[in-house]
CSV table of C-alpha atoms and ligand atoms in Angstrom, one decimal:
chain,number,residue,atom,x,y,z
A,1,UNK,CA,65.8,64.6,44.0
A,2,UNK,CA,68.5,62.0,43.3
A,3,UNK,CA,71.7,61.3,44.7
A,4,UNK,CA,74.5,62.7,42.9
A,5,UNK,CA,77.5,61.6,44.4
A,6,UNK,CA,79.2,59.2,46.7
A,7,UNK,CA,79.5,61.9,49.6
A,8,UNK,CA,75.6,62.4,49.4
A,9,UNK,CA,75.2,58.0,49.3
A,10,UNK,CA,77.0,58.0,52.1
A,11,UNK,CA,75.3,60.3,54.2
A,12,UNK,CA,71.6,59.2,52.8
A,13,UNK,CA,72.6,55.6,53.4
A,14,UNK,CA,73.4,56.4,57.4
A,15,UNK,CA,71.0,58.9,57.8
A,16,UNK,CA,68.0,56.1,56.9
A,17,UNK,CA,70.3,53.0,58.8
A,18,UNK,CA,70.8,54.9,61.9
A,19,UNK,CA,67.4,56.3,62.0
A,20,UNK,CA,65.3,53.1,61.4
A,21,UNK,CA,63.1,51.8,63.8
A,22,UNK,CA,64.1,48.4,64.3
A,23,UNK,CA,62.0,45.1,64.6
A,24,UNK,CA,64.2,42.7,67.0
A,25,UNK,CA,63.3,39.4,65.6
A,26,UNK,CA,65.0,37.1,68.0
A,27,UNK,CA,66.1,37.9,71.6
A,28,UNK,CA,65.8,36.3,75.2
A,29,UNK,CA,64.6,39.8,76.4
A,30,UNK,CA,61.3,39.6,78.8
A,31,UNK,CA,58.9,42.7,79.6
A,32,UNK,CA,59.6,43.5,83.3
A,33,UNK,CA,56.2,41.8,84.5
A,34,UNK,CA,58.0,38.1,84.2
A,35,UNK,CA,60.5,39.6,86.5
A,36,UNK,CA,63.8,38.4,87.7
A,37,UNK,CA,63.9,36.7,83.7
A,38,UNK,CA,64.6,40.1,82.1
A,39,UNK,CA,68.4,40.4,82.8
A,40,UNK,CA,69.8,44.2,83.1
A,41,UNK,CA,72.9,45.9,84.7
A,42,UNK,CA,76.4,46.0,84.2
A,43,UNK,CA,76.9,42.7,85.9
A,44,UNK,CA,74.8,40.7,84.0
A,45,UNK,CA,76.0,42.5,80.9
A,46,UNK,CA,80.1,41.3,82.1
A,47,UNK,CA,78.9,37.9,83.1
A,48,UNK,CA,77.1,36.8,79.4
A,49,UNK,CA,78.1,33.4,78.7
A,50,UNK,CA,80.3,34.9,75.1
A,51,UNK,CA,82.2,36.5,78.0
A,52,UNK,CA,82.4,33.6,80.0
A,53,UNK,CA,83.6,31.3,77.9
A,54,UNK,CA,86.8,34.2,76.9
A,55,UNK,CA,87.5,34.0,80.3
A,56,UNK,CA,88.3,30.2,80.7
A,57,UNK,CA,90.5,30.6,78.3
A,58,UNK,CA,92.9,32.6,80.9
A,59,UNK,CA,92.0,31.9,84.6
A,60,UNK,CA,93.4,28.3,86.2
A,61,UNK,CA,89.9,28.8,88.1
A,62,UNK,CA,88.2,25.2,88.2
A,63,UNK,CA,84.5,26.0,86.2
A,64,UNK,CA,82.8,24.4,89.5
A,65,UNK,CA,84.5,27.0,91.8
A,66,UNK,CA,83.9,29.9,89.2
A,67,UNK,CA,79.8,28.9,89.8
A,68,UNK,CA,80.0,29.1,93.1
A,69,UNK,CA,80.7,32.7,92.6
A,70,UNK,CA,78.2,35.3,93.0
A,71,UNK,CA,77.2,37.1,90.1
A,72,UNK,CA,79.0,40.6,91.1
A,73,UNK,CA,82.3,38.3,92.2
A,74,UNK,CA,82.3,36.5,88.6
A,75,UNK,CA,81.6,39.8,86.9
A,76,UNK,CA,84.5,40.8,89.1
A,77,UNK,CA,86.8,38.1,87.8
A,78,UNK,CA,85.7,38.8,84.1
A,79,UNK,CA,86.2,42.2,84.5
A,80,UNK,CA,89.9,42.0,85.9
A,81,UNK,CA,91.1,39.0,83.5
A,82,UNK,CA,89.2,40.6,80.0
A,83,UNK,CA,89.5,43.8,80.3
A,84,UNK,CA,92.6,45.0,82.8
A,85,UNK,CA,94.9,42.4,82.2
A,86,UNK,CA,94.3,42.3,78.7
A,87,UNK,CA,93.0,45.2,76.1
A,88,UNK,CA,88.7,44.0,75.8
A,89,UNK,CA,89.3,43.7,71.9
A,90,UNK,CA,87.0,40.8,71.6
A,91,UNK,CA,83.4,41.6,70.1
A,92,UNK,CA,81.8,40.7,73.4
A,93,UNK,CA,83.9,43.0,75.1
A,94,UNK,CA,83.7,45.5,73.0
A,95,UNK,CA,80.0,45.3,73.3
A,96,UNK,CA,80.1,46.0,77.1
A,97,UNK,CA,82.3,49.3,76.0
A,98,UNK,CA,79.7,49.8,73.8
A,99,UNK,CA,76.7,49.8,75.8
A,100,UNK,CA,78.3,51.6,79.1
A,101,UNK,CA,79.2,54.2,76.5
A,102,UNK,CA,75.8,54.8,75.3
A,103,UNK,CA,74.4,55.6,78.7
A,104,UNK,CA,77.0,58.2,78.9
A,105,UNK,CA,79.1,56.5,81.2
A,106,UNK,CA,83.3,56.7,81.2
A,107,UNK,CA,84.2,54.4,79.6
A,108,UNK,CA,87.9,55.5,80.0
A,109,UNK,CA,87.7,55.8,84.0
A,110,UNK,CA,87.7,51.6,84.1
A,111,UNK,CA,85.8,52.1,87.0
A,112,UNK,CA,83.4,49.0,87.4
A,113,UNK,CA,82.2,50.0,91.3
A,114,UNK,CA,81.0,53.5,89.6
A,115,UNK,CA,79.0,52.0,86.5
A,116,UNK,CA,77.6,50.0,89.6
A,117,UNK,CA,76.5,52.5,91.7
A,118,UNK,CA,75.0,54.5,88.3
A,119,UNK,CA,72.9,51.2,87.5
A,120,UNK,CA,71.7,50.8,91.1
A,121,UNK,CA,69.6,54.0,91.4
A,122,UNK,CA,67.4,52.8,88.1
A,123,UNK,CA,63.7,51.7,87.9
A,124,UNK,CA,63.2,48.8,85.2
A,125,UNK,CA,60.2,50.0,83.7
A,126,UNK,CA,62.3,53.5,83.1
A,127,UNK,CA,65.1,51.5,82.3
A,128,UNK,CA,63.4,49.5,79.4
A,129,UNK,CA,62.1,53.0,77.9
A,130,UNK,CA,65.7,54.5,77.4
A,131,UNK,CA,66.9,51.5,76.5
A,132,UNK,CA,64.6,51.2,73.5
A,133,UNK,CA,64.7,54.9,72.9
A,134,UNK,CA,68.9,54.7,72.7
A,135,UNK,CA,69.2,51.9,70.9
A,136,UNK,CA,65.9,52.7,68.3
A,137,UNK,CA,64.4,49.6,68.6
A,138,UNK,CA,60.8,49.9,68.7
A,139,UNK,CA,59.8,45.8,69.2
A,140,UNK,CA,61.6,43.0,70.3
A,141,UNK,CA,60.5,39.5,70.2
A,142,UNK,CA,61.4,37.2,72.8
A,143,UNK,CA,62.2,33.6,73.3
A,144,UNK,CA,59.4,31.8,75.5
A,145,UNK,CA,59.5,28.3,76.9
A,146,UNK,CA,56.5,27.0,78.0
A,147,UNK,CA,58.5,24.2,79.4
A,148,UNK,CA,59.7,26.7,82.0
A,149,UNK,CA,58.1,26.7,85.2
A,150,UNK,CA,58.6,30.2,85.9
A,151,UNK,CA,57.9,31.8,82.7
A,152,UNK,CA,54.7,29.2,82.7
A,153,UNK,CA,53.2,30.6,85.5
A,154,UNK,CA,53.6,34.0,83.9
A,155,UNK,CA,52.1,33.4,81.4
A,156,UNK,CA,48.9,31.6,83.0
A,157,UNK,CA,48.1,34.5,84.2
A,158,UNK,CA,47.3,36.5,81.0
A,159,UNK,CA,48.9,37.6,77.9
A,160,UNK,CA,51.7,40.2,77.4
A,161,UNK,CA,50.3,43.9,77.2
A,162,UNK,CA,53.2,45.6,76.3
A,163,UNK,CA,53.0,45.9,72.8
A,164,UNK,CA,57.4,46.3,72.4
A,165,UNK,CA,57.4,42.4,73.6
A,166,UNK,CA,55.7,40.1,70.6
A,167,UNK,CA,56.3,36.3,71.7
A,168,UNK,CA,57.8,33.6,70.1
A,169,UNK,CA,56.7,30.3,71.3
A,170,UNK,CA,60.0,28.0,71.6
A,171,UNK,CA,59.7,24.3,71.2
A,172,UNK,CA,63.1,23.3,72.2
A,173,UNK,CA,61.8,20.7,75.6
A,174,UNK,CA,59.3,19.4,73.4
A,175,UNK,CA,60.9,18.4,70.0
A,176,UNK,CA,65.0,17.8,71.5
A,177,UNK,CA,64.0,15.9,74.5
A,178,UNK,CA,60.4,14.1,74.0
A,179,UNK,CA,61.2,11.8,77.0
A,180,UNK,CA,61.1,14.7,79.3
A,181,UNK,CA,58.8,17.3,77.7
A,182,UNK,CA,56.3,14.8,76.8
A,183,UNK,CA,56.3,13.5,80.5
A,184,UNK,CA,55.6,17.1,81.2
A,185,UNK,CA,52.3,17.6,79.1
A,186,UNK,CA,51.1,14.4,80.5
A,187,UNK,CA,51.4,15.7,84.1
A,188,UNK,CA,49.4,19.1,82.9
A,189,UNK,CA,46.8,16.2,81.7
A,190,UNK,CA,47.2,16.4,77.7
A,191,UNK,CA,47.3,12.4,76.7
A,192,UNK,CA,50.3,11.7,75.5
A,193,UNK,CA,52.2,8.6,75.4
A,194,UNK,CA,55.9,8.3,74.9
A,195,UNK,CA,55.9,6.1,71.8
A,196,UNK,CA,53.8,9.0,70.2
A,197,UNK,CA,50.7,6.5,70.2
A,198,UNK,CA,47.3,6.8,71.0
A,199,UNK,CA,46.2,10.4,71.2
A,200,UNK,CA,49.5,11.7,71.5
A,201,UNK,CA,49.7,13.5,68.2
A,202,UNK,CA,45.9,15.8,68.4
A,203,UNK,CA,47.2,16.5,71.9
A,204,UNK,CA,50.0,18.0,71.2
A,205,UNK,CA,48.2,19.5,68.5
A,206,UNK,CA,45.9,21.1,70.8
A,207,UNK,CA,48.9,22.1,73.6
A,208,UNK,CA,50.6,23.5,70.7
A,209,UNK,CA,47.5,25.6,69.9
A,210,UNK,CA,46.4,26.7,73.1
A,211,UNK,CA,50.1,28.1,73.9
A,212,UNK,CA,50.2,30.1,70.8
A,213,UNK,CA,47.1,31.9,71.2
A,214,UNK,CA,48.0,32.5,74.5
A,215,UNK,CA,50.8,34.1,73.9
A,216,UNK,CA,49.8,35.5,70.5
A,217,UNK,CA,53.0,33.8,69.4
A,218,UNK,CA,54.3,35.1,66.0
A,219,UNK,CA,56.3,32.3,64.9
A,220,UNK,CA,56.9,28.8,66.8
A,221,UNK,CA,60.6,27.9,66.9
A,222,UNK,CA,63.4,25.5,68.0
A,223,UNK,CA,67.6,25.4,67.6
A,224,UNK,CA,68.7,22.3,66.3
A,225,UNK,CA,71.8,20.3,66.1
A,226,UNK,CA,73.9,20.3,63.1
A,227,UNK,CA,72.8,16.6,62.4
A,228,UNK,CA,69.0,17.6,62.2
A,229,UNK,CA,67.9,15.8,58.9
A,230,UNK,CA,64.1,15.4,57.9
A,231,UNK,CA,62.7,13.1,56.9
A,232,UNK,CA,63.5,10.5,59.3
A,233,UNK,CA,62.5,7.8,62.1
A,234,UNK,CA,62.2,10.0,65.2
A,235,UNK,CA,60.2,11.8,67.8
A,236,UNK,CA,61.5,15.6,66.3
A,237,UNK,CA,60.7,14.4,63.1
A,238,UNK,CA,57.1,13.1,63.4
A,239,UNK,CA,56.6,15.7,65.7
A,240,UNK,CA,57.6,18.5,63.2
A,241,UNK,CA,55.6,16.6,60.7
A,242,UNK,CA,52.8,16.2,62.4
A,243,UNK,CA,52.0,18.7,64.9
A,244,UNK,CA,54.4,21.5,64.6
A,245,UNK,CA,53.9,22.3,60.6
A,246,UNK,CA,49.5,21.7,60.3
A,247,UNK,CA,49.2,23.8,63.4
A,248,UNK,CA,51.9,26.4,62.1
A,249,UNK,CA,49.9,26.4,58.6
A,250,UNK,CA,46.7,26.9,60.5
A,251,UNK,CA,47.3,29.6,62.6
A,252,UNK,CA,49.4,31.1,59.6
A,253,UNK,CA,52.5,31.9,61.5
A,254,UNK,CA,55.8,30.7,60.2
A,255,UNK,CA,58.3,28.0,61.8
A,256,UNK,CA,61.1,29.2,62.6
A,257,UNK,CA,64.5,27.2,62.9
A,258,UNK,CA,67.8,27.7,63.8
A,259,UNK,CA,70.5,25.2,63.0
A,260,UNK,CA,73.7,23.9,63.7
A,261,UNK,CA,74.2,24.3,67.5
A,262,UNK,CA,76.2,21.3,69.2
A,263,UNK,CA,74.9,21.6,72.6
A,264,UNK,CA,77.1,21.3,75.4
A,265,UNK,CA,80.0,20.2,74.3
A,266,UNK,CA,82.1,21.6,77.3
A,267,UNK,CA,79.0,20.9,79.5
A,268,UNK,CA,80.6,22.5,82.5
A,269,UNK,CA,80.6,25.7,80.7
A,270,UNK,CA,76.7,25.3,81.1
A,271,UNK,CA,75.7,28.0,78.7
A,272,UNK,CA,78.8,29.3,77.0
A,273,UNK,CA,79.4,25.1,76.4
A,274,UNK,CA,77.4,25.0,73.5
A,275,UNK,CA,79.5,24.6,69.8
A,276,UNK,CA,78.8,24.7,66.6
A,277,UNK,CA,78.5,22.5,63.0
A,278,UNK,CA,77.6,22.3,59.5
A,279,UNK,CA,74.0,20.9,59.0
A,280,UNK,CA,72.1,20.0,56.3
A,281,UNK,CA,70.6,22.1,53.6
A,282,UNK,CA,69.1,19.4,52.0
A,283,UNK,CA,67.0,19.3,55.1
A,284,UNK,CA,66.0,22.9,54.6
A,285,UNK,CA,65.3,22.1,51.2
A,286,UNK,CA,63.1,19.3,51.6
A,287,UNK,CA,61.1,20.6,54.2
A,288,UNK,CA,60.3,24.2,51.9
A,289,UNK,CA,59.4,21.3,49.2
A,290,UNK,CA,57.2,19.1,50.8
A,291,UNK,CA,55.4,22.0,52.9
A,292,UNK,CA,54.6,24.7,50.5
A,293,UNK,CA,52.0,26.0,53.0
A,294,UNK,CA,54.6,26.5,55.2
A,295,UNK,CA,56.5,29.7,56.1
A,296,UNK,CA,60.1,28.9,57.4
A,297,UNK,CA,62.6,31.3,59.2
A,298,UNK,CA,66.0,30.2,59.0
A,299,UNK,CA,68.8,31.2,60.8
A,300,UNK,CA,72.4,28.6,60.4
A,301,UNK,CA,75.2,29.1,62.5
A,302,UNK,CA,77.9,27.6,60.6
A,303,UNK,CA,79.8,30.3,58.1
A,304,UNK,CA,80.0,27.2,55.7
A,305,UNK,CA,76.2,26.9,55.5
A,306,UNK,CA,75.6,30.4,54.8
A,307,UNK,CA,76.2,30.5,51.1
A,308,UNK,CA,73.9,27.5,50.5
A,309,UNK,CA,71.7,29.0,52.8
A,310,UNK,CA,71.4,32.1,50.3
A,311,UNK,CA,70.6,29.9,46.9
A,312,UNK,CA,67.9,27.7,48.8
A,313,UNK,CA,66.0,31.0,49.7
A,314,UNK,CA,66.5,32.0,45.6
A,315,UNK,CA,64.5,28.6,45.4
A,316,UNK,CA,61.7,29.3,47.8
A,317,UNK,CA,59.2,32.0,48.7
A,318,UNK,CA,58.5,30.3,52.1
A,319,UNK,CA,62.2,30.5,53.2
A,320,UNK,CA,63.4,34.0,55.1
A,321,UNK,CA,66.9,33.5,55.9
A,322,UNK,CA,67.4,35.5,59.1
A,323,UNK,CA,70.3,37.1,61.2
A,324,UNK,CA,74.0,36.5,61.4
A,325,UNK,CA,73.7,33.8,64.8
A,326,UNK,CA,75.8,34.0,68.2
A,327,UNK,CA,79.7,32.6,66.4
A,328,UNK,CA,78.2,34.9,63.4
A,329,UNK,CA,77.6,37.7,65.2
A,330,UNK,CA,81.0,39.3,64.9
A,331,UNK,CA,81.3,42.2,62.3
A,332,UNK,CA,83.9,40.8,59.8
A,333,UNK,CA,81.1,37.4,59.5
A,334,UNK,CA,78.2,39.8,59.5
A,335,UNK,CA,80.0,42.2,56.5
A,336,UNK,CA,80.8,38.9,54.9
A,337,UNK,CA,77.4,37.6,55.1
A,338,UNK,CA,75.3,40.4,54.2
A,339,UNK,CA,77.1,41.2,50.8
A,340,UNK,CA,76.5,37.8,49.8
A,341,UNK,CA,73.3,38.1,50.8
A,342,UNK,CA,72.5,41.6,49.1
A,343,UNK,CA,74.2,40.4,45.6
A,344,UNK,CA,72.3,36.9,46.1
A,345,UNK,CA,68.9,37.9,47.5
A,346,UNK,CA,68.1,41.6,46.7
A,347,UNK,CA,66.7,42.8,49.7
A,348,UNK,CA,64.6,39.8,50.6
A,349,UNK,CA,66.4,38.6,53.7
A,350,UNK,CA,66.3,39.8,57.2
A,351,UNK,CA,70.2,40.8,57.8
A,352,UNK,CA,70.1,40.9,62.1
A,353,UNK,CA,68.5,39.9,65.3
A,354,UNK,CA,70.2,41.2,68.5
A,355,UNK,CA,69.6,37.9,70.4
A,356,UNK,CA,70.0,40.0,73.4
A,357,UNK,CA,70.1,38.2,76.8
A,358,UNK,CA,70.3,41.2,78.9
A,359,UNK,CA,68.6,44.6,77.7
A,360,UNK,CA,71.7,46.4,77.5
A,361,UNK,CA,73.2,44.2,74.9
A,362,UNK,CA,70.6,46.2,72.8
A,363,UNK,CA,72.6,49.2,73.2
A,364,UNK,CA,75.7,47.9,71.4
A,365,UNK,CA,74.6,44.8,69.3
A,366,UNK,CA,72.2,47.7,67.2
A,367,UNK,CA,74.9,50.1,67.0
A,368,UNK,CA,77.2,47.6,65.3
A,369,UNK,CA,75.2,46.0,63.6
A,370,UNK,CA,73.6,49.3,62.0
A,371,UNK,CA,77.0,49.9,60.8
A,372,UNK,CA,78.3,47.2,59.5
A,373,UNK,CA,74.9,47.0,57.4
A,374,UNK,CA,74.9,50.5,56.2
A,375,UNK,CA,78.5,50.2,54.6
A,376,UNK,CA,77.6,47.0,52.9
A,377,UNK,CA,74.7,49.1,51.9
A,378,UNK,CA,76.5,52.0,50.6
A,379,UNK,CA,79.1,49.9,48.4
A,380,UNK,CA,75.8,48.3,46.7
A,381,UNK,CA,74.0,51.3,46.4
A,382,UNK,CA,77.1,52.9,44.7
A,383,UNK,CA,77.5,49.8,42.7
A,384,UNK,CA,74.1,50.5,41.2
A,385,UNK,CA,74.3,54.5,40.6
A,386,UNK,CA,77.7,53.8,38.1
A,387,UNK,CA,75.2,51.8,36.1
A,388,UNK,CA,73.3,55.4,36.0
A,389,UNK,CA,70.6,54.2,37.6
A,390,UNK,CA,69.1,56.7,39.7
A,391,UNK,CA,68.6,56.6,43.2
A,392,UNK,CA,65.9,59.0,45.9
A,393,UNK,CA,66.5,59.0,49.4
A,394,UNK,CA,63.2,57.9,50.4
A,395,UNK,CA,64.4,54.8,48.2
A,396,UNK,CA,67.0,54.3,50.5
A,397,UNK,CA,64.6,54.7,53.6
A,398,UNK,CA,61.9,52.5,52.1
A,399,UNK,CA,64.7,49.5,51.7
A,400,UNK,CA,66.0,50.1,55.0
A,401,UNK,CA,62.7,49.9,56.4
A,402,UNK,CA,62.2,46.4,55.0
A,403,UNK,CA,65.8,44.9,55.9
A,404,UNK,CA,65.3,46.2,59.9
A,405,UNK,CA,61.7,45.0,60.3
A,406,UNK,CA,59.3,45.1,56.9
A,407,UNK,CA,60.1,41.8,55.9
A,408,UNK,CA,59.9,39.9,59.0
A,409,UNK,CA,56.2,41.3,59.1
A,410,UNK,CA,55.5,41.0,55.5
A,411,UNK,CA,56.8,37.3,55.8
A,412,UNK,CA,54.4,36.5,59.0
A,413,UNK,CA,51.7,38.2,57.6
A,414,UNK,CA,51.6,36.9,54.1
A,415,UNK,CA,49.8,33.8,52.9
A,416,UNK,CA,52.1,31.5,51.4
B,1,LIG,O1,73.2,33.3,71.5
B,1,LIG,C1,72.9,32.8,72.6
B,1,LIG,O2,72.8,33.4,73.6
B,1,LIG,C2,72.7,31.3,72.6
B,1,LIG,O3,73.0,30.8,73.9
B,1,LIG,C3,71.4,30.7,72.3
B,1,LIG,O4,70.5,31.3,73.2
B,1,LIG,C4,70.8,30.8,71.0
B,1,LIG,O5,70.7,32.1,70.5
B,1,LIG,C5,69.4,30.2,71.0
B,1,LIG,O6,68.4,31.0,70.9
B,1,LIG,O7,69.3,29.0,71.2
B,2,LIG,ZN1,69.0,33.0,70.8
C-alpha cells in the first residue's frame, strides 16, 4: 500500500531508519580477544581525545602534567570542567549523555562514581552483545595496524572468528613514514631497501598480500594529509602505484582513503592534536582515472571538499564517498552533507561510520546519526510524493538497507 500522507512518511521513514541493521564501515573497535585494545567504560568514554582537546580549552593544566594523570583522574578533570562547570552542550559531550542514557543509567543524578561502580560489575564479552544489540549494529569493521606490535602478535596467532568484527588492513606506518615502516619489514626479513630498489616493490607486494588474507581484510586503507597529491616523486606515491593498487585489484577489495588530516599540529595534544585541511580532488580524480580496476572509498574531512567530493563520485563508478569524518561528525555538518549528497548522488553513497574508539561511542554516535539521516530522508521522500510519485514502505526499508550497510557490500563485492 502507499503512503498517503506526510504523518504516515514520517513514521515509515523512522520506523525502517531506527530499525536497520547497521554495517559500521570504519571504527577503532577490536573483538575482546586483542584485549586491553578494545576500549569500554565510562572512563574511557570521558577521556576520548574530542573530549580532551574541549578541555584544554579551559584548564591552566600544563598538557605534560594532564598525562601524567591516570585515566580515572583525567576522566575526573574532564568530567568536572565539561560537564559541571559548564552545561556538556558539545557533540562529544552530548554523546557521553547519550550513551550512559542508553544503558539506563541517570543521566540527571551527575553522579560519575555510580556510572563507575555500574560499569565495574560487567563481563566484555556480555558487554559487546548489549552493546551491539542497543545500538543495532550488527558488524563493525575495525582499523588494524600491522605496524603495531601488539595487535601484530594477535593477529599471528590466527584470524578473527567473530563474524561482527570484519578487518580493515590500515597502511598508515607503511605509506606516511617509509623510513620507519620499511625498516620494520626488513627486520621481519621481507627485502626492502629504503630507496625502493632492488626487490623492494614484489616484497611489499607479497607483505601486503599475506596480511590481507590473514586478516580477510575487506578494504586496505590509509588517512592522508591535505597536501596528498598523486602523481608525484615520492615513497606514498610509488608505493600506492605500485604495490597498494595491483594487489588491491587482485584481491578485489577496494582502497580506501581518507583525506585531509594535518597530523599533529598541537603535538602535545598527542591524539586530539591532529587538524584539519582542504586536499586535492584532482588527486581523487586522477587516481579513479588512471585505475579503472580500482575500487576507492573516500572519506574528506574538510566541509569545503565535500561538494566536490559529491560531483567526482557522479563521474565515477569506482568512487564510494563515505561517512561524515571526526570535525564532520557533528549533526548540523552531517544534515548539511547528506542532503547534498541525496540530491547529488541518489542513494549511491554511504552517509556514516561511527569511528568509534571505545564501544560505547556506538550507543550514541548510531542514535544521532540515525536521526539526523532519517529527517533528511523524510524531507526527500516528501519531496518526491508532491510529484505524485508513489511510494511503499518496503521501498523505504529497501533504501535504508542500502544507505546503512548494502552499498558498502555491494561496492566490495562488485567487479569494477
Ligand atoms: O576520529 C578519530 O578518532 C581520529 O583520531 C582518527 O582515528 C581518524 O578517524 C583515523 O582513522 O585516522
Ligand atoms: Zn578513524
Amino acid at each position: 500500500m502507499p503512503i498517503d500522507n506526510a504523518d504516515e512518511l514520517r513514521k515509515a521513514v523512522d520506523r525502517a531508519v531506527s530499525s536497520v541493521q547497521i554495517t559500521d564501515v570504519h571504527t577503532h573497535l577490536f573483538s575482546p580477544r586483542f584485549g586491553g585494545l578494545l576500549l569500554w567504560g565510562v572512563d574511557e568514554l570521558i577521556t576520548y581525545h574530542y573530549l580532551i582537546a574541549e578541555t584544554h580549552r579551559w584548564i591552566d593544566l600544563p598538557v605534560e602534567d594532564y598525562w601524567e594523570l591516570s585515566t580515572r583522574e583525567q576522566a575526573d578533570l574532564i568530567w568536572r570542567t565539561l560537564f559541571l562547570e559548564n552545561s556538556p552542550l558539545a557533540e562529544s559531550c552530548r554523546g557521553v549523555l547519550t550513551a550512559l542514557r542508553n544503558l539506563g543509567l541517570d543521566t540527571a543524578a551527575r553522579d560519575l562514581e555510580g556510572y563507575r561502580s555500574r560499569f565495574a560489575s560487567l563481563r566484555v564479552e556480555e558487554y559487546v552483545d548489549t552493546v551491539f544489540e542497543r545500538s543495532g549494529v550488527k558488524e563493525v569493521v575495525m582499523t588494524n595496524d600491522p605496524f603495531d606490535d601488539a595487535e601484530r602478535e594477535v593477529w599471528l596467532q590466527g584470524p578473527e572468528e567473530d563474524p561482527r568484527f570484519r578487518a580493515a588492513l590500515r597502511l598508515d606506518a607503511l605509506l606516511n613514514a617509509w623510513e620507519t615502516g620499511g625498516a620494520k619489514l626488513a627486520r621481519w626479513g621481507y627485502g626492502v631497501q629504503t630507496r625502493l630498489g632492488g626487490d623492494t616493490i614484489r616484497e611489499v607486494k607479497r607483505f601486503l598480500k599475506e596480511w590481507a588474507e590473514r586478516m580477510q581484510a575487506v578494504y586496505m586503507a590509509v588517512s592522508l594529509p591535505p597536501t596528498f597529491v598523486m602523481p608525484e616523486d615520492s615513497p606514498r606515491s610509488r608505493l600506492i602505484r605500485e604495490c597498494v593498487l595491483p594487489v588491491c585489484e587482485e584481491l578485489n577489495i577496494p582502497f580506501a582513503m581518507m583525506i585531509g588530516v594535518k597530523k599533529l599540529v598541537n603535538p602535545g595534544l598527542r591524539l586530539a592534536g591532529d587538524s584539519v585541511g582542504k586536499a586535492s580532488i584532482e588527486t581523487v580524480e586522477h587516481l579513479c582515472t588512471t585505475y579503472p580496476g580500482n575500487k576507492f572509498l573516500v572519506t574528506m574531512l574538510s566541509r569545503e571538499n565535500q561538494h566536490e567530493l559529491c560531483v567526482a563520485a557522479r563521474k565515477y563508478r569506482n568512487l564510494m564517498p563515505f561517512g561524515c569524518w571526526w570535525f564532520l561528525n557533528n549533526p548540523s555538518l552531517v544534515d548539511e552533507i547528506t542532503r547534498m549528497r541525496l540530491e547529488l548522488l541518489g542513494l549511491s553513497f554511504i552517509p556514516q561510520h561511527s569511528d568509534a574508539r571505545v564501544l560505547d561511542q556506538l550507543l550514541y554516535k548510531w542514535e544521532h546519526s540515525r536521526r539526523i539521516i532519517a529527517g533528511a530522508l523524510c524531507d526527500k521522500y516528501r519531496d518526491l510524493m508532491a510529484t505524485g510519485w508513489r511510494i511503499e514502505e518496503s521501498e523505504i526499508q529497501r533504501d535504508v538497507g542500502k544507505l546503512f550497510g548494502g552499498n558498502f557490500w555491494q561496492f566490495v563485492e562488485r567487479k569494477i
